[in-house]
Amino acid sequence: MKERALPRARKDCLSRELDDEVVIYDPQRHEGHCLNATAAAVWKLCDGKNSASQIAVIVSRQFCAQVDKPIVLLALERLADAHLLVERQATLKSPSRRAAIRRVGIAAAVALPLITSIVAPTPASAVTCFQLGQLCANNAQCCSHLCDTLATHRCI
């Protein structure tokens, strides 16, 4: 991954902090991302003012633990893969997750950046009611709010 001098996070995404994690929704791609504490700390510092080296120093202070520049580069790569940075970065050899774990040790692996992503369904896919003719048990299950519970147990 090419290290950009000053990585910037996208500002059009919605974010919410939950305990030590940050959940981000990308309205353009209809994707949700959950960032662990390390990835979230790096993402918050991607303001176009901090280099990867500066981010490593700041995150190290925040966690009271050594967070090396390769860990920050790994986080930036993961953030770029999730389309959470303004500009996707070109590739330069950054450490794989496995190599990073070997380098920092298993005990410090908790500090590795982790981003879990899901695709949000379109509104049409998110419909939770049954269509005409589908089996049902009560009126609330049917889009029409009419379930023939006396005879066929199907939405009418």
PDB file of N, CA and C in Angstrom, residues 48-140:
ATOM      1  N   GLY A  48      -6.605  14.092   7.345  1.00  0.00           N
ATOM      2  CA  GLY A  48      -5.847  14.845   6.364  1.00  0.00           C
ATOM      3  C   GLY A  48      -4.742  15.678   6.977  1.00  0.00           C
ATOM      4  N   LYS A  49      -4.517  15.528   8.284  1.00  0.00           N
ATOM      5  CA  LYS A  49      -3.486  16.297   8.984  1.00  0.00           C
ATOM      6  C   LYS A  49      -2.398  15.405   9.575  1.00  0.00           C
ATOM      7  N   ASN A  50      -2.665  14.095   9.686  1.00  0.00           N
ATOM      8  CA  ASN A  50      -1.729  13.169  10.336  1.00  0.00           C
ATOM      9  C   ASN A  50      -1.184  12.150   9.338  1.00  0.00           C
ATOM     10  N   SER A  51       0.115  11.922   9.374  1.00  0.00           N
ATOM     11  CA  SER A  51       0.727  10.857   8.568  1.00  0.00           C
ATOM     12  C   SER A  51       0.573   9.540   9.327  1.00  0.00           C
ATOM     13  N   ALA A  52       0.919   8.445   8.660  1.00  0.00           N
ATOM     14  CA  ALA A  52       0.848   7.130   9.313  1.00  0.00           C
ATOM     15  C   ALA A  52       1.766   7.088  10.529  1.00  0.00           C
ATOM     16  N   SER A  53       2.928   7.705  10.430  1.00  0.00           N
ATOM     17  CA  SER A  53       3.864   7.734  11.559  1.00  0.00           C
ATOM     18  C   SER A  53       3.280   8.509  12.736  1.00  0.00           C
ATOM     19  N   GLN A  54       2.660   9.641  12.444  1.00  0.00           N
ATOM     20  CA  GLN A  54       2.041  10.439  13.501  1.00  0.00           C
ATOM     21  C   GLN A  54       0.873   9.694  14.128  1.00  0.00           C
ATOM     22  N   ILE A  55       0.087   9.009  13.293  1.00  0.00           N
ATOM     23  CA  ILE A  55      -1.047   8.230  13.801  1.00  0.00           C
ATOM     24  C   ILE A  55      -0.540   7.137  14.740  1.00  0.00           C
ATOM     25  N   ALA A  56       0.574   6.478  14.380  1.00  0.00           N
ATOM     26  CA  ALA A  56       1.135   5.424  15.229  1.00  0.00           C
ATOM     27  C   ALA A  56       1.517   5.973  16.598  1.00  0.00           C
ATOM     28  N   VAL A  57       2.115   7.140  16.629  1.00  0.00           N
ATOM     29  CA  VAL A  57       2.520   7.747  17.905  1.00  0.00           C
ATOM     30  C   VAL A  57       1.293   8.092  18.754  1.00  0.00           C
ATOM     31  N   ILE A  58       0.281   8.691  18.130  1.00  0.00           N
ATOM     32  CA  ILE A  58      -0.921   9.102  18.864  1.00  0.00           C
ATOM     33  C   ILE A  58      -1.686   7.888  19.390  1.00  0.00           C
ATOM     34  N   VAL A  59      -1.854   6.850  18.548  1.00  0.00           N
ATOM     35  CA  VAL A  59      -2.576   5.640  18.967  1.00  0.00           C
ATOM     36  C   VAL A  59      -1.809   4.927  20.079  1.00  0.00           C
ATOM     37  N   SER A  60      -0.487   4.916  19.996  1.00  0.00           N
ATOM     38  CA  SER A  60       0.329   4.315  21.058  1.00  0.00           C
ATOM     39  C   SER A  60       0.063   5.002  22.387  1.00  0.00           C
ATOM     40  N   ARG A  61      -0.029   6.326  22.350  1.00  0.00           N
ATOM     41  CA  ARG A  61      -0.326   7.073  23.584  1.00  0.00           C
ATOM     42  C   ARG A  61      -1.732   6.769  24.088  1.00  0.00           C
ATOM     43  N   GLN A  62      -2.689   6.699  23.169  1.00  0.00           N
ATOM     44  CA  GLN A  62      -4.080   6.425  23.567  1.00  0.00           C
ATOM     45  C   GLN A  62      -4.217   5.069  24.253  1.00  0.00           C
ATOM     46  N   PHE A  63      -3.538   4.054  23.719  1.00  0.00           N
ATOM     47  CA  PHE A  63      -3.669   2.696  24.240  1.00  0.00           C
ATOM     48  C   PHE A  63      -2.621   2.368  25.297  1.00  0.00           C
ATOM     49  N   CYS A  64      -1.688   3.283  25.544  1.00  0.00           N
ATOM     50  CA  CYS A  64      -0.585   3.014  26.479  1.00  0.00           C
ATOM     51  C   CYS A  64       0.123   1.715  26.113  1.00  0.00           C
ATOM     52  N   ALA A  65       0.290   1.511  24.813  1.00  0.00           N
ATOM     53  CA  ALA A  65       0.966   0.325  24.289  1.00  0.00           C
ATOM     54  C   ALA A  65       1.580   0.699  22.951  1.00  0.00           C
ATOM     55  N   GLN A  66       2.651   0.020  22.595  1.00  0.00           N
ATOM     56  CA  GLN A  66       3.335   0.322  21.338  1.00  0.00           C
ATOM     57  C   GLN A  66       2.492  -0.140  20.155  1.00  0.00           C
ATOM     58  N   VAL A  67       2.100   0.790  19.307  1.00  0.00           N
ATOM     59  CA  VAL A  67       1.419   0.490  18.050  1.00  0.00           C
ATOM     60  C   VAL A  67       2.355   0.983  16.952  1.00  0.00           C
ATOM     61  N   ASP A  68       3.006   0.031  16.267  1.00  0.00           N
ATOM     62  CA  ASP A  68       4.002   0.370  15.257  1.00  0.00           C
ATOM     63  C   ASP A  68       3.359   0.874  13.980  1.00  0.00           C
ATOM     64  N   LYS A  69       4.168   1.555  13.182  1.00  0.00           N
ATOM     65  CA  LYS A  69       3.717   2.075  11.895  1.00  0.00           C
ATOM     66  C   LYS A  69       3.164   0.967  10.986  1.00  0.00           C
ATOM     67  N   PRO A  70       3.764  -0.251  10.937  1.00  0.00           N
ATOM     68  CA  PRO A  70       3.178  -1.309  10.099  1.00  0.00           C
ATOM     69  C   PRO A  70       1.740  -1.672  10.509  1.00  0.00           C
ATOM     70  N   ILE A  71       1.425  -1.570  11.792  1.00  0.00           N
ATOM     71  CA  ILE A  71       0.054  -1.835  12.249  1.00  0.00           C
ATOM     72  C   ILE A  71      -0.880  -0.747  11.714  1.00  0.00           C
ATOM     73  N   VAL A  72      -0.424   0.499  11.745  1.00  0.00           N
ATOM     74  CA  VAL A  72      -1.228   1.613  11.210  1.00  0.00           C
ATOM     75  C   VAL A  72      -1.392   1.445   9.700  1.00  0.00           C
ATOM     76  N   LEU A  73      -0.325   1.043   9.005  1.00  0.00           N
ATOM     77  CA  LEU A  73      -0.431   0.818   7.559  1.00  0.00           C
ATOM     78  C   LEU A  73      -1.421  -0.298   7.250  1.00  0.00           C
ATOM     79  N   LEU A  74      -1.432  -1.341   8.081  1.00  0.00           N
ATOM     80  CA  LEU A  74      -2.396  -2.422   7.912  1.00  0.00           C
ATOM     81  C   LEU A  74      -3.816  -1.890   8.109  1.00  0.00           C
ATOM     82  N   ALA A  75      -4.007  -1.063   9.131  1.00  0.00           N
ATOM     83  CA  ALA A  75      -5.327  -0.465   9.373  1.00  0.00           C
ATOM     84  C   ALA A  75      -5.744   0.407   8.199  1.00  0.00           C
ATOM     85  N   LEU A  76      -4.823   1.203   7.678  1.00  0.00           N
ATOM     86  CA  LEU A  76      -5.141   2.069   6.533  1.00  0.00           C
ATOM     87  C   LEU A  76      -5.507   1.244   5.303  1.00  0.00           C
ATOM     88  N   GLU A  77      -4.809   0.124   5.123  1.00  0.00           N
ATOM     89  CA  GLU A  77      -5.138  -0.758   4.005  1.00  0.00           C
ATOM     90  C   GLU A  77      -6.545  -1.332   4.162  1.00  0.00           C
ATOM     91  N   ARG A  78      -6.874  -1.775   5.376  1.00  0.00           N
ATOM     92  CA  ARG A  78      -8.210  -2.326   5.634  1.00  0.00           C
ATOM     93  C   ARG A  78      -9.288  -1.244   5.448  1.00  0.00           C
ATOM     94  N   LEU A  79      -9.010  -0.041   5.909  1.00  0.00           N
ATOM     95  CA  LEU A  79      -9.957   1.066   5.741  1.00  0.00           C
ATOM     96  C   LEU A  79     -10.147   1.398   4.262  1.00  0.00           C
ATOM     97  N   ALA A  80      -9.063   1.373   3.506  1.00  0.00           N
ATOM     98  CA  ALA A  80      -9.153   1.623   2.067  1.00  0.00           C
ATOM     99  C   ALA A  80      -9.940   0.514   1.378  1.00  0.00           C
ATOM    100  N   ASP A  81      -9.704  -0.741   1.782  1.00  0.00           N
ATOM    101  CA  ASP A  81     -10.446  -1.871   1.206  1.00  0.00           C
ATOM    102  C   ASP A  81     -11.946  -1.747   1.467  1.00  0.00           C
ATOM    103  N   ALA A  82     -12.294  -1.161   2.612  1.00  0.00           N
ATOM    104  CA  ALA A  82     -13.701  -0.976   2.975  1.00  0.00           C
ATOM    105  C   ALA A  82     -14.267   0.324   2.397  1.00  0.00           C
ATOM    106  N   HIS A  83     -13.469   1.035   1.611  1.00  0.00           N
ATOM    107  CA  HIS A  83     -13.889   2.296   0.981  1.00  0.00           C
ATOM    108  C   HIS A  83     -14.241   3.366   2.004  1.00  0.00           C
ATOM    109  N   LEU A  84     -13.525   3.384   3.118  1.00  0.00           N
ATOM    110  CA  LEU A  84     -13.792   4.371   4.159  1.00  0.00           C
ATOM    111  C   LEU A  84     -12.818   5.546   4.123  1.00  0.00           C
ATOM    112  N   LEU A  85     -11.878   5.504   3.179  1.00  0.00           N
ATOM    113  CA  LEU A  85     -10.962   6.622   3.002  1.00  0.00           C
ATOM    114  C   LEU A  85     -11.345   7.372   1.731  1.00  0.00           C
ATOM    115  N   VAL A  86     -11.001   8.652   1.688  1.00  0.00           N
ATOM    116  CA  VAL A  86     -11.377   9.499   0.559  1.00  0.00           C
ATOM    117  C   VAL A  86     -10.835   8.947  -0.750  1.00  0.00           C
ATOM    118  N   GLU A  87      -9.639   8.438  -0.747  1.00  0.00           N
ATOM    119  CA  GLU A  87      -9.000   7.998  -1.972  1.00  0.00           C
ATOM    120  C   GLU A  87      -8.351   6.652  -1.729  1.00  0.00           C
ATOM    121  N   ARG A  88      -8.657   5.688  -2.559  1.00  0.00           N
ATOM    122  CA  ARG A  88      -8.041   4.370  -2.414  1.00  0.00           C
ATOM    123  C   ARG A  88      -6.554   4.496  -2.685  1.00  0.00           C
ATOM    124  N   GLN A  89      -5.753   3.839  -1.866  1.00  0.00           N
ATOM    125  CA  GLN A  89      -4.312   3.965  -1.971  1.00  0.00           C
ATOM    126  C   GLN A  89      -3.738   2.847  -2.826  1.00  0.00           C
ATOM    127  N   ALA A  90      -2.717   3.159  -3.576  1.00  0.00           N
ATOM    128  CA  ALA A  90      -2.029   2.161  -4.388  1.00  0.00           C
ATOM    129  C   ALA A  90      -1.262   1.217  -3.467  1.00  0.00           C
ATOM    130  N   THR A  91      -0.863   0.079  -3.994  1.00  0.00           N
ATOM    131  CA  THR A  91      -0.248  -0.932  -3.142  1.00  0.00           C
ATOM    132  C   THR A  91       1.247  -0.741  -2.957  1.00  0.00           C
ATOM    133  N   LEU A  92       1.681  -0.931  -1.759  1.00  0.00           N
ATOM    134  CA  LEU A  92       3.070  -1.022  -1.359  1.00  0.00           C
ATOM    135  C   LEU A  92       3.073  -2.174  -0.373  1.00  0.00           C
ATOM    136  N   LYS A  93       4.135  -2.880  -0.249  1.00  0.00           N
ATOM    137  CA  LYS A  93       4.147  -4.064   0.610  1.00  0.00           C
ATOM    138  C   LYS A  93       3.878  -3.676   2.058  1.00  0.00           C
ATOM    139  N   SER A  94       2.681  -3.980   2.530  1.00  0.00           N
ATOM    140  CA  SER A  94       2.361  -3.776   3.937  1.00  0.00           C
ATOM    141  C   SER A  94       2.250  -5.159   4.563  1.00  0.00           C
ATOM    142  N   PRO A  95       2.386  -5.256   5.858  1.00  0.00           N
ATOM    143  CA  PRO A  95       2.388  -6.580   6.480  1.00  0.00           C
ATOM    144  C   PRO A  95       1.012  -7.233   6.400  1.00  0.00           C
ATOM    145  N   SER A  96       1.017  -8.556   6.191  1.00  0.00           N
ATOM    146  CA  SER A  96      -0.244  -9.279   6.258  1.00  0.00           C
ATOM    147  C   SER A  96      -0.638  -9.373   7.720  1.00  0.00           C
ATOM    148  N   ARG A  97      -1.885  -9.729   7.962  1.00  0.00           N
ATOM    149  CA  ARG A  97      -2.357  -9.885   9.333  1.00  0.00           C
ATOM    150  C   ARG A  97      -1.510 -10.934  10.063  1.00  0.00           C
ATOM    151  N   ARG A  98      -1.205 -12.026   9.375  1.00  0.00           N
ATOM    152  CA  ARG A  98      -0.416 -13.110   9.981  1.00  0.00           C
ATOM    153  C   ARG A  98       0.994 -12.619  10.334  1.00  0.00           C
ATOM    154  N   ALA A  99       1.609 -11.887   9.410  1.00  0.00           N
ATOM    155  CA  ALA A  99       2.950 -11.364   9.673  1.00  0.00           C
ATOM    156  C   ALA A  99       2.916 -10.351  10.815  1.00  0.00           C
ATOM    157  N   ALA A 100       1.875  -9.548  10.866  1.00  0.00           N
ATOM    158  CA  ALA A 100       1.756  -8.564  11.944  1.00  0.00           C
ATOM    159  C   ALA A 100       1.601  -9.256  13.289  1.00  0.00           C
ATOM    160  N   ILE A 101       0.836 -10.352  13.337  1.00  0.00           N
ATOM    161  CA  ILE A 101       0.664 -11.095  14.596  1.00  0.00           C
ATOM    162  C   ILE A 101       2.003 -11.670  15.041  1.00  0.00           C
ATOM    163  N   ARG A 102       2.759 -12.242  14.077  1.00  0.00           N
ATOM    164  CA  ARG A 102       4.079 -12.786  14.431  1.00  0.00           C
ATOM    165  C   ARG A 102       4.983 -11.688  14.978  1.00  0.00           C
ATOM    166  N   ARG A 103       4.894 -10.524  14.369  1.00  0.00           N
ATOM    167  CA  ARG A 103       5.785  -9.441  14.767  1.00  0.00           C
ATOM    168  C   ARG A 103       5.444  -8.901  16.151  1.00  0.00           C
ATOM    169  N   VAL A 104       4.158  -8.669  16.426  1.00  0.00           N
ATOM    170  CA  VAL A 104       3.796  -8.072  17.711  1.00  0.00           C
ATOM    171  C   VAL A 104       3.563  -9.105  18.793  1.00  0.00           C
ATOM    172  N   GLY A 105       3.423 -10.375  18.405  1.00  0.00           N
ATOM    173  CA  GLY A 105       3.205 -11.423  19.395  1.00  0.00           C
ATOM    174  C   GLY A 105       1.717 -11.655  19.613  1.00  0.00           C
ATOM    175  N   ILE A 106       1.386 -12.851  19.997  1.00  0.00           N
ATOM    176  CA  ILE A 106      -0.005 -13.238  20.189  1.00  0.00           C
ATOM    177  C   ILE A 106      -0.689 -12.375  21.243  1.00  0.00           C
ATOM    178  N   ALA A 107      -0.015 -12.059  22.322  1.00  0.00           N
ATOM    179  CA  ALA A 107      -0.633 -11.268  23.395  1.00  0.00           C
ATOM    180  C   ALA A 107      -1.045  -9.895  22.910  1.00  0.00           C
ATOM    181  N   ALA A 108      -0.275  -9.325  21.996  1.00  0.00           N
ATOM    182  CA  ALA A 108      -0.587  -7.981  21.493  1.00  0.00           C
ATOM    183  C   ALA A 108      -1.490  -8.023  20.265  1.00  0.00           C
ATOM    184  N   ALA A 109      -1.890  -9.197  19.825  1.00  0.00           N
ATOM    185  CA  ALA A 109      -2.732  -9.312  18.629  1.00  0.00           C
ATOM    186  C   ALA A 109      -4.062  -8.593  18.790  1.00  0.00           C
ATOM    187  N   VAL A 110      -4.471  -8.362  20.020  1.00  0.00           N
ATOM    188  CA  VAL A 110      -5.708  -7.626  20.270  1.00  0.00           C
ATOM    189  C   VAL A 110      -5.613  -6.236  19.665  1.00  0.00           C
ATOM    190  N   ALA A 111      -4.405  -5.701  19.542  1.00  0.00           N
ATOM    191  CA  ALA A 111      -4.205  -4.362  19.005  1.00  0.00           C
ATOM    192  C   ALA A 111      -4.316  -4.319  17.490  1.00  0.00           C
ATOM    193  N   LEU A 112      -4.387  -5.474  16.815  1.00  0.00           N
ATOM    194  CA  LEU A 112      -4.480  -5.470  15.360  1.00  0.00           C
ATOM    195  C   LEU A 112      -5.808  -4.885  14.918  1.00  0.00           C
ATOM    196  N   PRO A 113      -5.787  -4.103  13.843  1.00  0.00           N
ATOM    197  CA  PRO A 113      -7.032  -3.504  13.350  1.00  0.00           C
ATOM    198  C   PRO A 113      -7.941  -4.557  12.738  1.00  0.00           C
ATOM    199  N   LEU A 114      -9.204  -4.489  13.084  1.00  0.00           N
ATOM    200  CA  LEU A 114     -10.185  -5.431  12.561  1.00  0.00           C
ATOM    201  C   LEU A 114     -11.392  -4.649  12.085  1.00  0.00           C
ATOM    202  N   ILE A 115     -11.808  -4.935  10.847  1.00  0.00           N
ATOM    203  CA  ILE A 115     -12.988  -4.298  10.284  1.00  0.00           C
ATOM    204  C   ILE A 115     -13.889  -5.404   9.773  1.00  0.00           C
ATOM    205  N   THR A 116     -15.104  -5.442  10.269  1.00  0.00           N
ATOM    206  CA  THR A 116     -16.094  -6.414   9.832  1.00  0.00           C
ATOM    207  C   THR A 116     -17.156  -5.662   9.041  1.00  0.00           C
ATOM    208  N   SER A 117     -17.452  -6.132   7.834  1.00  0.00           N
ATOM    209  CA  SER A 117     -18.371  -5.411   6.960  1.00  0.00           C
ATOM    210  C   SER A 117     -19.555  -6.276   6.571  1.00  0.00           C
ATOM    211  N   ILE A 118     -20.710  -5.622   6.382  1.00  0.00           N
ATOM    212  CA  ILE A 118     -21.897  -6.295   5.866  1.00  0.00           C
ATOM    213  C   ILE A 118     -22.554  -5.377   4.845  1.00  0.00           C
ATOM    214  N   VAL A 119     -23.319  -5.962   3.946  1.00  0.00           N
ATOM    215  CA  VAL A 119     -24.072  -5.177   2.973  1.00  0.00           C
ATOM    216  C   VAL A 119     -25.487  -5.041   3.496  1.00  0.00           C
ATOM    217  N   ALA A 120     -25.977  -3.807   3.539  1.00  0.00           N
ATOM    218  CA  ALA A 120     -27.343  -3.562   4.004  1.00  0.00           C
ATOM    219  C   ALA A 120     -28.312  -3.929   2.881  1.00  0.00           C
ATOM    220  N   PRO A 121     -29.443  -4.550   3.208  1.00  0.00           N
ATOM    221  CA  PRO A 121     -30.401  -4.895   2.159  1.00  0.00           C
ATOM    222  C   PRO A 121     -31.084  -3.648   1.609  1.00  0.00           C
ATOM    223  N   THR A 122     -31.500  -3.746   0.366  1.00  0.00           N
ATOM    224  CA  THR A 122     -32.299  -2.662  -0.206  1.00  0.00           C
ATOM    225  C   THR A 122     -33.657  -2.678   0.489  1.00  0.00           C
ATOM    226  N   PRO A 123     -34.409  -1.585   0.460  1.00  0.00           N
ATOM    227  CA  PRO A 123     -35.716  -1.591   1.123  1.00  0.00           C
ATOM    228  C   PRO A 123     -36.620  -2.723   0.645  1.00  0.00           C
ATOM    229  N   ALA A 124     -36.587  -3.022  -0.656  1.00  0.00           N
ATOM    230  CA  ALA A 124     -37.439  -4.097  -1.174  1.00  0.00           C
ATOM    231  C   ALA A 124     -37.024  -5.452  -0.618  1.00  0.00           C
ATOM    232  N   SER A 125     -35.727  -5.647  -0.393  1.00  0.00           N
ATOM    233  CA  SER A 125     -35.235  -6.913   0.147  1.00  0.00           C
ATOM    234  C   SER A 125     -35.487  -7.027   1.640  1.00  0.00           C
ATOM    235  N   ALA A 126     -35.695  -5.896   2.283  1.00  0.00           N
ATOM    236  CA  ALA A 126     -35.860  -5.901   3.727  1.00  0.00           C
ATOM    237  C   ALA A 126     -37.296  -6.173   4.160  1.00  0.00           C
ATOM    238  N   VAL A 127     -38.204  -6.357   3.211  1.00  0.00           N
ATOM    239  CA  VAL A 127     -39.610  -6.616   3.546  1.00  0.00           C
ATOM    240  C   VAL A 127     -39.696  -7.883   4.382  1.00  0.00           C
ATOM    241  N   THR A 128     -40.432  -7.825   5.467  1.00  0.00           N
ATOM    242  CA  THR A 128     -40.505  -8.975   6.356  1.00  0.00           C
ATOM    243  C   THR A 128     -41.900  -9.594   6.391  1.00  0.00           C
ATOM    244  N   CYS A 129     -42.783  -9.121   5.542  1.00  0.00           N
ATOM    245  CA  CYS A 129     -44.131  -9.698   5.539  1.00  0.00           C
ATOM    246  C   CYS A 129     -44.262 -10.721   4.417  1.00  0.00           C
ATOM    247  N   PHE A 130     -45.245 -11.611   4.554  1.00  0.00           N
ATOM    248  CA  PHE A 130     -45.481 -12.657   3.568  1.00  0.00           C
ATOM    249  C   PHE A 130     -46.396 -12.127   2.470  1.00  0.00           C
ATOM    250  N   GLN A 131     -46.117 -12.580   1.238  1.00  0.00           N
ATOM    251  CA  GLN A 131     -46.915 -12.171   0.076  1.00  0.00           C
ATOM    252  C   GLN A 131     -48.158 -13.054  -0.050  1.00  0.00           C
ATOM    253  N   LEU A 132     -49.038 -12.673  -0.954  1.00  0.00           N
ATOM    254  CA  LEU A 132     -50.280 -13.405  -1.227  1.00  0.00           C
ATOM    255  C   LEU A 132     -50.007 -14.888  -1.475  1.00  0.00           C
ATOM    256  N   GLY A 133     -50.742 -15.755  -0.810  1.00  0.00           N
ATOM    257  CA  GLY A 133     -50.634 -17.187  -1.018  1.00  0.00           C
ATOM    258  C   GLY A 133     -49.599 -17.882  -0.153  1.00  0.00           C
ATOM    259  N   GLN A 134     -48.753 -17.116   0.557  1.00  0.00           N
ATOM    260  CA  GLN A 134     -47.747 -17.755   1.405  1.00  0.00           C
ATOM    261  C   GLN A 134     -48.388 -18.206   2.718  1.00  0.00           C
ATOM    262  N   LEU A 135     -47.819 -19.250   3.313  1.00  0.00           N
ATOM    263  CA  LEU A 135     -48.332 -19.773   4.573  1.00  0.00           C
ATOM    264  C   LEU A 135     -48.148 -18.741   5.684  1.00  0.00           C
ATOM    265  N   CYS A 136     -49.144 -18.656   6.573  1.00  0.00           N
ATOM    266  CA  CYS A 136     -49.089 -17.692   7.665  1.00  0.00           C
ATOM    267  C   CYS A 136     -49.790 -18.261   8.891  1.00  0.00           C
ATOM    268  N   ALA A 137     -49.565 -17.629  10.028  1.00  0.00           N
ATOM    269  CA  ALA A 137     -50.213 -18.052  11.267  1.00  0.00           C
ATOM    270  C   ALA A 137     -51.128 -16.963  11.808  1.00  0.00           C
ATOM    271  N   ASN A 138     -50.881 -15.701  11.420  1.00  0.00           N
ATOM    272  CA  ASN A 138     -51.726 -14.600  11.887  1.00  0.00           C
ATOM    273  C   ASN A 138     -51.675 -13.432  10.908  1.00  0.00           C
ATOM    274  N   ASN A 139     -52.557 -12.475  11.077  1.00  0.00           N
ATOM    275  CA  ASN A 139     -52.677 -11.342  10.163  1.00  0.00           C
ATOM    276  C   ASN A 139     -51.403 -10.495  10.093  1.00  0.00           C
ATOM    277  N   ALA A 140     -50.680 -10.377  11.192  1.00  0.00           N
ATOM    278  CA  ALA A 140     -49.486  -9.524  11.229  1.00  0.00           C
ATOM    279  C   ALA A 140     -48.388 -10.016  10.290  1.00  0.00           C
TER     280      ALA A 140
END
